[in-house]
PDB file of C-alpha atoms in Angstrom:
ATOM      1  CA  MET A  11     -38.584  -6.615 -28.498  1.00 40.00           C
ATOM      2  CA  ASN A  12     -37.591  -7.551 -24.981  1.00 41.00           C
ATOM      3  CA  THR A  13     -35.342  -5.099 -23.181  1.00 37.00           C
ATOM      4  CA  VAL A  14     -32.890  -6.531 -20.680  1.00 39.00           C
ATOM      5  CA  LEU A  15     -32.448  -4.158 -17.791  1.00 37.00           C
ATOM      6  CA  PRO A  16     -29.090  -4.051 -15.988  1.00 39.00           C
ATOM      7  CA  ASP A  17     -28.847  -5.734 -12.631  1.00 47.00           C
ATOM      8  CA  SER A  18     -28.982  -2.834 -10.151  1.00 41.00           C
ATOM      9  CA  LYS A  19     -26.971  -4.731  -7.547  1.00 48.00           C
ATOM     10  CA  SER A  20     -24.274  -5.607 -10.078  1.00 46.00           C
ATOM     11  CA  THR A  21     -24.125  -2.015 -11.310  1.00 43.00           C
ATOM     12  CA  SER A  22     -23.890  -0.781  -7.727  1.00 47.00           C
ATOM     13  CA  ARG A  23     -20.992  -3.150  -6.972  1.00 51.00           C
ATOM     14  CA  LYS A  24     -19.117  -2.003 -10.072  1.00 52.00           C
ATOM     15  CA  SER A  25     -19.669   1.622  -9.082  1.00 50.00           C
ATOM     16  CA  GLU A  26     -18.335   0.941  -5.582  1.00 51.00           C
ATOM     17  CA  LYS A  27     -15.208  -0.707  -6.974  1.00 52.00           C
ATOM     18  CA  ALA A  28     -14.581   2.198  -9.323  1.00 53.00           C
ATOM     19  CA  ARG A  29     -14.955   4.645  -6.462  1.00 74.00           C
ATOM     20  CA  TYR A  30     -12.933   2.932  -3.759  1.00 87.00           C
ATOM     21  CA  ASN A  31     -10.107   1.144  -5.577  1.00 88.00           C
ATOM     22  CA  THR A  32      -8.224   4.360  -6.302  1.00 91.00           C
ATOM     23  CA  LEU A  33      -6.440   6.949  -4.176  1.00 94.00           C
ATOM     24  CA  THR A  34      -6.338  10.656  -4.936  1.00 91.00           C
ATOM     25  CA  ASP A  35      -3.040  12.529  -4.910  1.00 92.00           C
ATOM     26  CA  SER A  36      -4.112  14.268  -1.694  1.00 92.00           C
ATOM     27  CA  GLN A  37      -4.456  10.901   0.066  1.00 93.00           C
ATOM     28  CA  LEU A  38      -0.708  10.414  -0.314  1.00 94.00           C
ATOM     29  CA  GLU A  39       0.298  13.839   0.966  1.00 92.00           C
ATOM     30  CA  TRP A  40       1.213  14.997   4.463  1.00 90.00           C
ATOM     31  CA  PRO A  41      -2.312  15.735   5.820  1.00 92.00           C
ATOM     32  CA  HIS A  42      -3.159  12.059   5.410  1.00 92.00           C
ATOM     33  CA  TRP A  43       0.068  11.098   7.165  1.00 93.00           C
ATOM     34  CA  VAL A  44      -1.346  13.036  10.111  1.00 95.00           C
ATOM     35  CA  TYR A  45      -4.825  11.486   9.774  1.00 95.00           C
ATOM     36  CA  GLN A  46      -3.301   8.015   9.651  1.00 96.00           C
ATOM     37  CA  TRP A  47      -1.043   8.774  12.623  1.00 96.00           C
ATOM     38  CA  ILE A  48      -4.058   9.885  14.696  1.00 96.00           C
ATOM     39  CA  CYS A  49      -6.068   6.771  13.796  1.00 96.00           C
ATOM     40  CA  ILE A  50      -3.183   4.437  14.604  1.00 96.00           C
ATOM     41  CA  LYS A  51      -2.313   6.238  17.844  1.00 97.00           C
ATOM     42  CA  LEU A  52      -5.903   5.944  19.112  1.00 97.00           C
ATOM     43  CA  LEU A  53      -5.977   2.269  18.167  1.00 96.00           C
ATOM     44  CA  GLU A  54      -2.605   1.714  19.817  1.00 97.00           C
ATOM     45  CA  ILE A  55      -3.882   3.129  23.098  1.00 97.00           C
ATOM     46  CA  TYR A  56      -6.868   0.763  22.939  1.00 97.00           C
ATOM     47  CA  LEU A  57      -4.776  -2.277  21.954  1.00 97.00           C
ATOM     48  CA  ARG A  58      -2.118  -1.734  24.630  1.00 96.00           C
ATOM     49  CA  LEU A  59      -4.759  -1.272  27.313  1.00 96.00           C
ATOM     50  CA  ARG A  60      -6.562  -4.470  26.371  1.00 95.00           C
ATOM     51  CA  TYR A  61      -3.710  -6.702  25.159  1.00 96.00           C
ATOM     52  CA  ASP A  62      -0.101  -7.493  25.901  1.00 96.00           C
ATOM     53  CA  VAL A  63       1.450  -6.132  22.695  1.00 97.00           C
ATOM     54  CA  ARG A  64       4.979  -7.315  21.921  1.00 96.00           C
ATOM     55  CA  ILE A  65       7.103  -6.364  18.914  1.00 97.00           C
ATOM     56  CA  TYR A  66      10.281  -8.106  17.770  1.00 97.00           C
ATOM     57  CA  GLY A  67      12.737  -7.497  14.939  1.00 97.00           C
ATOM     58  CA  LYS A  68      12.719  -3.690  15.033  1.00 95.00           C
ATOM     59  CA  GLU A  69      16.287  -3.748  13.721  1.00 96.00           C
ATOM     60  CA  ASN A  70      14.946  -5.084  10.411  1.00 96.00           C
ATOM     61  CA  GLN A  71      12.687  -2.089   9.804  1.00 94.00           C
ATOM     62  CA  PRO A  72      13.839   0.133   6.891  1.00 92.00           C
ATOM     63  CA  LYS A  73      15.055   3.504   8.098  1.00 88.00           C
ATOM     64  CA  GLY A  74      13.058   6.626   7.324  1.00 84.00           C
ATOM     65  CA  PHE A  75      10.031   6.956   5.076  1.00 84.00           C
ATOM     66  CA  GLN A  76      10.518   4.932   1.904  1.00 86.00           C
ATOM     67  CA  SER A  77       8.645   2.738  -0.543  1.00 92.00           C
ATOM     68  CA  TYR A  78       8.466  -0.997  -0.021  1.00 97.00           C
ATOM     69  CA  ILE A  79       5.789  -3.651   0.241  1.00 97.00           C
ATOM     70  CA  VAL A  80       4.638  -4.833   3.652  1.00 97.00           C
ATOM     71  CA  ALA A  81       3.464  -8.462   3.541  1.00 96.00           C
ATOM     72  CA  CYS A  82       1.831  -9.946   6.640  1.00 95.00           C
ATOM     73  CA  ASN A  83      -0.387 -12.870   7.568  1.00 94.00           C
ATOM     74  CA  HIS A  84      -3.983 -11.949   8.326  1.00 89.00           C
ATOM     75  CA  THR A  85      -6.001 -13.309  11.229  1.00 86.00           C
ATOM     76  CA  SER A  86      -8.126 -10.359  12.432  1.00 88.00           C
ATOM     77  CA  THR A  87      -9.079  -6.728  11.865  1.00 88.00           C
ATOM     78  CA  LYS A  88      -6.436  -5.767  14.439  1.00 92.00           C
ATOM     79  CA  ASP A  89      -3.613  -6.737  12.085  1.00 94.00           C
ATOM     80  CA  PRO A  90      -3.313  -3.483  10.033  1.00 93.00           C
ATOM     81  CA  PRO A  91      -2.964  -1.179  13.059  1.00 95.00           C
ATOM     82  CA  LEU A  92      -0.568  -3.663  14.679  1.00 96.00           C
ATOM     83  CA  VAL A  93       1.619  -3.590  11.567  1.00 97.00           C
ATOM     84  CA  SER A  94       1.636   0.221  11.537  1.00 96.00           C
ATOM     85  CA  ILE A  95       2.470   0.339  15.251  1.00 97.00           C
ATOM     86  CA  ALA A  96       5.307  -2.155  14.778  1.00 97.00           C
ATOM     87  CA  LEU A  97       6.744  -0.063  11.928  1.00 96.00           C
ATOM     88  CA  ASP A  98       6.712   3.187  13.923  1.00 94.00           C
ATOM     89  CA  TYR A  99       3.865   4.794  11.968  1.00 94.00           C
ATOM     90  CA  GLN A 100       5.486   4.432   8.558  1.00 94.00           C
ATOM     91  CA  PRO A 101       2.802   5.698   6.133  1.00 95.00           C
ATOM     92  CA  ILE A 102       1.207   2.562   4.680  1.00 96.00           C
ATOM     93  CA  ALA A 103      -1.555   2.426   2.070  1.00 96.00           C
ATOM     94  CA  TYR A 104      -3.361  -0.855   2.698  1.00 96.00           C
ATOM     95  CA  MET A 105      -5.288  -2.914   0.176  1.00 93.00           C
ATOM     96  CA  ALA A 106      -8.599  -4.010   1.710  1.00 90.00           C
ATOM     97  CA  LYS A 107     -11.666  -5.933   0.599  1.00 87.00           C
ATOM     98  CA  LEU A 108     -14.574  -3.920  -0.806  1.00 85.00           C
ATOM     99  CA  GLU A 109     -16.886  -4.960   2.036  1.00 86.00           C
ATOM    100  CA  LEU A 110     -14.870  -2.741   4.380  1.00 87.00           C
ATOM    101  CA  PHE A 111     -16.177   0.346   2.542  1.00 90.00           C
ATOM    102  CA  ARG A 112     -19.886  -0.357   2.942  1.00 88.00           C
ATOM    103  CA  THR A 113     -20.719   1.903   5.923  1.00 91.00           C
ATOM    104  CA  PRO A 114     -20.086   5.656   6.341  1.00 92.00           C
ATOM    105  CA  ILE A 115     -17.854   5.138   9.390  1.00 93.00           C
ATOM    106  CA  LEU A 116     -15.691   2.565   7.622  1.00 92.00           C
ATOM    107  CA  ARG A 117     -15.479   4.752   4.517  1.00 92.00           C
ATOM    108  CA  LEU A 118     -14.323   7.699   6.624  1.00 92.00           C
ATOM    109  CA  TYR A 119     -11.774   5.523   8.424  1.00 92.00           C
ATOM    110  CA  ASN A 120     -10.431   4.088   5.160  1.00 93.00           C
ATOM    111  CA  TRP A 121     -10.263   7.552   3.610  1.00 93.00           C
ATOM    112  CA  ALA A 122      -8.221   8.829   6.563  1.00 91.00           C
ATOM    113  CA  MET A 123      -6.012   5.728   6.447  1.00 92.00           C
ATOM    114  CA  SER A 124      -5.462   5.991   2.649  1.00 93.00           C
ATOM    115  CA  THR A 125      -6.824   2.471   2.249  1.00 94.00           C
ATOM    116  CA  PHE A 126      -8.107   1.324  -1.137  1.00 95.00           C
ATOM    117  CA  ALA A 127     -10.326  -1.565  -2.197  1.00 91.00           C
ATOM    118  CA  VAL A 128      -9.300  -4.680  -4.086  1.00 88.00           C
ATOM    119  CA  ASN A 129     -11.439  -7.198  -5.922  1.00 80.00           C
ATOM    120  CA  ARG A 130     -10.357 -10.478  -4.327  1.00 74.00           C
ATOM    121  CA  GLU A 131     -11.724 -12.509  -7.239  1.00 74.00           C
ATOM    122  CA  LYS A 132      -9.919 -10.611  -9.987  1.00 74.00           C
ATOM    123  CA  LEU A 133      -7.119  -8.055  -9.827  1.00 74.00           C
ATOM    124  CA  GLU A 134      -8.351  -4.988 -11.726  1.00 83.00           C
ATOM    125  CA  LEU A 135      -6.267  -2.487 -13.686  1.00 88.00           C
ATOM    126  CA  SER A 136      -7.342   0.473 -11.531  1.00 89.00           C
ATOM    127  CA  THR A 137      -6.167  -1.368  -8.404  1.00 89.00           C
ATOM    128  CA  VAL A 138      -2.836  -2.179 -10.058  1.00 92.00           C
ATOM    129  CA  LYS A 139      -2.347   1.463 -11.038  1.00 94.00           C
ATOM    130  CA  THR A 140      -3.161   2.612  -7.498  1.00 95.00           C
ATOM    131  CA  ALA A 141      -0.707   0.162  -5.920  1.00 95.00           C
ATOM    132  CA  LEU A 142       2.066   1.231  -8.306  1.00 95.00           C
ATOM    133  CA  LYS A 143       1.209   4.870  -7.642  1.00 95.00           C
ATOM    134  CA  VAL A 144       1.767   4.266  -3.929  1.00 96.00           C
ATOM    135  CA  LEU A 145       5.153   2.628  -4.526  1.00 95.00           C
ATOM    136  CA  LYS A 146       6.198   5.323  -7.002  1.00 94.00           C
ATOM    137  CA  HIS A 147       5.447   8.038  -4.455  1.00 92.00           C
ATOM    138  CA  GLY A 148       8.681   7.296  -2.610  1.00 90.00           C
ATOM    139  CA  LYS A 149       7.569   7.738   0.996  1.00 92.00           C
ATOM    140  CA  TRP A 150       4.625   5.377   1.366  1.00 95.00           C
ATOM    141  CA  ALA A 151       4.715   1.632   1.833  1.00 97.00           C
ATOM    142  CA  LEU A 152       2.108  -0.653   0.283  1.00 97.00           C
ATOM    143  CA  GLY A 153       0.392  -2.981   2.756  1.00 96.00           C
ATOM    144  CA  ILE A 154      -0.844  -6.335   1.453  1.00 94.00           C
ATOM    145  CA  PHE A 155      -2.025  -9.518   3.137  1.00 93.00           C
ATOM    146  CA  PRO A 156      -0.802 -12.219   0.703  1.00 90.00           C
ATOM    147  CA  GLU A 157      -3.388 -14.797   1.819  1.00 82.00           C
ATOM    148  CA  GLY A 158      -6.149 -12.620   0.371  1.00 67.00           C
ATOM    149  CA  SER A 159      -8.519 -13.002   3.334  1.00 62.00           C
ATOM    150  CA  ARG A 160      -8.478 -13.479   7.080  1.00 61.00           C
ATOM    151  CA  GLN A 161      -7.509 -16.903   8.422  1.00 58.00           C
ATOM    152  CA  LYS A 162      -9.678 -16.948  11.546  1.00 59.00           C
ATOM    153  CA  ASP A 163      -8.251 -20.259  12.739  1.00 55.00           C
ATOM    154  CA  GLY A 164      -4.814 -18.646  13.067  1.00 56.00           C
ATOM    155  CA  GLN A 165      -3.240 -20.978  10.513  1.00 65.00           C
ATOM    156  CA  LEU A 166      -1.280 -19.566   7.588  1.00 72.00           C
ATOM    157  CA  GLY A 167      -3.054 -19.701   4.252  1.00 70.00           C
ATOM    158  CA  GLU A 168      -1.440 -20.051   0.852  1.00 80.00           C
ATOM    159  CA  ALA A 169       0.065 -16.794  -0.413  1.00 79.00           C
ATOM    160  CA  LYS A 170      -1.295 -15.362  -3.664  1.00 83.00           C
ATOM    161  CA  ARG A 171       1.028 -13.963  -6.362  1.00 88.00           C
ATOM    162  CA  GLY A 172      -0.143 -10.357  -5.946  1.00 89.00           C
ATOM    163  CA  VAL A 173       2.736  -9.273  -3.711  1.00 93.00           C
ATOM    164  CA  ALA A 174       5.317 -10.775  -6.075  1.00 94.00           C
ATOM    165  CA  TYR A 175       3.620  -9.106  -9.036  1.00 94.00           C
ATOM    166  CA  PHE A 176       3.823  -5.643  -7.486  1.00 95.00           C
ATOM    167  CA  ALA A 177       7.378  -6.249  -6.263  1.00 96.00           C
ATOM    168  CA  LYS A 178       8.460  -7.248  -9.765  1.00 95.00           C
ATOM    169  CA  THR A 179       6.557  -4.484 -11.568  1.00 95.00           C
ATOM    170  CA  ALA A 180       7.686  -1.653  -9.272  1.00 95.00           C
ATOM    171  CA  TRP A 181      10.991  -3.411  -8.466  1.00 96.00           C
ATOM    172  CA  ALA A 182      10.316  -2.866  -4.775  1.00 96.00           C
ATOM    173  CA  PRO A 183      11.569  -4.949  -1.830  1.00 97.00           C
ATOM    174  CA  VAL A 184       9.170  -6.854   0.414  1.00 97.00           C
ATOM    175  CA  LEU A 185       9.180  -6.654   4.208  1.00 98.00           C
ATOM    176  CA  PRO A 186       7.632  -9.786   5.758  1.00 97.00           C
ATOM    177  CA  LEU A 187       5.823  -9.602   9.108  1.00 97.00           C
ATOM    178  CA  ALA A 188       3.911 -12.089  11.199  1.00 95.00           C
ATOM    179  CA  VAL A 189       1.187 -11.384  13.747  1.00 94.00           C
ATOM    180  CA  VAL A 190       0.274 -14.118  16.220  1.00 93.00           C
ATOM    181  CA  HIS A 191      -2.564 -13.955  18.757  1.00 90.00           C
ATOM    182  CA  SER A 192      -2.172 -16.093  21.859  1.00 88.00           C
ATOM    183  CA  THR A 193      -3.741 -16.570  25.275  1.00 87.00           C
ATOM    184  CA  PRO A 194      -1.246 -17.170  28.097  1.00 86.00           C
ATOM    185  CA  PRO A 195      -2.350 -19.019  31.256  1.00 83.00           C
ATOM    186  CA  LYS A 196      -2.393 -15.736  33.173  1.00 84.00           C
ATOM    187  CA  GLY A 197      -2.629 -12.086  32.270  1.00 85.00           C
ATOM    188  CA  LYS A 198      -3.850 -10.324  29.143  1.00 90.00           C
ATOM    189  CA  LYS A 199      -4.255 -11.918  25.770  1.00 93.00           C
ATOM    190  CA  ARG A 200      -1.045 -11.459  23.813  1.00 94.00           C
ATOM    191  CA  LEU A 201      -0.511  -9.905  20.378  1.00 95.00           C
ATOM    192  CA  GLU A 202       2.980 -10.507  19.034  1.00 95.00           C
ATOM    193  CA  VAL A 203       4.435  -8.965  15.895  1.00 96.00           C
ATOM    194  CA  ARG A 204       7.716 -10.065  14.321  1.00 97.00           C
ATOM    195  CA  ILE A 205       9.438  -8.070  11.594  1.00 98.00           C
ATOM    196  CA  GLY A 206      11.570 -10.016   9.145  1.00 97.00           C
ATOM    197  CA  LYS A 207      14.384  -8.965   6.846  1.00 97.00           C
ATOM    198  CA  LEU A 208      13.731  -7.231   3.536  1.00 97.00           C
ATOM    199  CA  ILE A 209      13.364  -9.589   0.594  1.00 97.00           C
ATOM    200  CA  PRO A 210      14.716  -8.120  -2.662  1.00 97.00           C
ATOM    201  CA  PRO A 211      12.501  -8.220  -5.771  1.00 96.00           C
ATOM    202  CA  GLU A 212      13.103 -10.749  -8.516  1.00 96.00           C
ATOM    203  CA  LYS A 213      11.630 -11.635 -11.912  1.00 95.00           C
ATOM    204  CA  ASP A 214      10.443 -15.138 -10.982  1.00 96.00           C
ATOM    205  CA  MET A 215       7.101 -14.420  -9.283  1.00 95.00           C
ATOM    206  CA  ASP A 216       6.517 -17.998  -8.178  1.00 94.00           C
ATOM    207  CA  ALA A 217       9.910 -18.164  -6.489  1.00 96.00           C
ATOM    208  CA  LEU A 218       9.379 -14.786  -4.835  1.00 96.00           C
ATOM    209  CA  THR A 219       5.901 -15.765  -3.642  1.00 95.00           C
ATOM    210  CA  LEU A 220       7.348 -18.885  -2.033  1.00 94.00           C
ATOM    211  CA  LYS A 221      10.118 -16.868  -0.338  1.00 95.00           C
ATOM    212  CA  ILE A 222       7.560 -14.446   1.085  1.00 95.00           C
ATOM    213  CA  GLN A 223       5.296 -17.237   2.307  1.00 94.00           C
ATOM    214  CA  ASN A 224       8.193 -19.108   3.902  1.00 95.00           C
ATOM    215  CA  ALA A 225       9.498 -15.937   5.578  1.00 96.00           C
ATOM    216  CA  ILE A 226       6.101 -15.185   7.139  1.00 95.00           C
ATOM    217  CA  ALA A 227       5.699 -18.816   8.234  1.00 93.00           C
ATOM    218  CA  GLU A 228       9.136 -18.787   9.855  1.00 95.00           C
ATOM    219  CA  LEU A 229       8.387 -15.568  11.718  1.00 95.00           C
ATOM    220  CA  ALA A 230       5.061 -16.950  12.940  1.00 92.00           C
ATOM    221  CA  GLU A 231       6.747 -20.128  14.131  1.00 90.00           C
ATOM    222  CA  GLN A 232       9.383 -18.113  16.006  1.00 87.00           C
ATOM    223  CA  THR A 233       6.614 -16.295  17.800  1.00 71.00           C
ATOM    224  CA  LYS A 234       4.819 -19.523  18.727  1.00 66.00           C
ATOM    225  CA  THR A 235       7.997 -21.140  20.012  1.00 63.00           C
ATOM    226  CA  GLY A 236       9.298 -18.002  21.702  1.00 61.00           C
ATOM    227  CA  ALA A 237      12.515 -18.066  19.679  1.00 59.00           C
TER     228      ALA A 237
END
């Protein structure tokens, strides 16, 4: 009788997903607020020294620590810290691709930032439970990039239904943001962040997904045109 051995690489990937797509209770408590604050502050110093960072729409930011979904376009690895800087260090648990947990340094950074992995090919139950756990906490926001992956050409990709699903399931509002990278004729490269108005949840996920995508696109266009 032939014995079929399990694929070691496949087993390893499944083990990684099981390990990194959840957050412990301690990762949503105050010590991790401090860890996240330190990480973001250090990154802010670096970003402001190297780039011309501009933030618009601060009046649209929800007041105090509260649960909502942050939805932003995704063009580079600088986007998560830029979003946190723009939102005045609101605790945000970001969903990130599994590949960002492969090295010890990245795992330590993601642990401190309360970031959890998502399978971009298929939304898994453990990831859903973790996202809802974040929103149920009451003081953390859930950070998602609706396009699912970085758009390195700077163009907006089509939004997936994940944000709408979590908004509907947890009945949480969505805060749209847009990050645009530009290179002016003179001076530093520019990183602009625009914060939009909260979008209330609704049962129609397709309609909500379209509203979120349109809101992000409008914010990005305002940044490009200087409106």
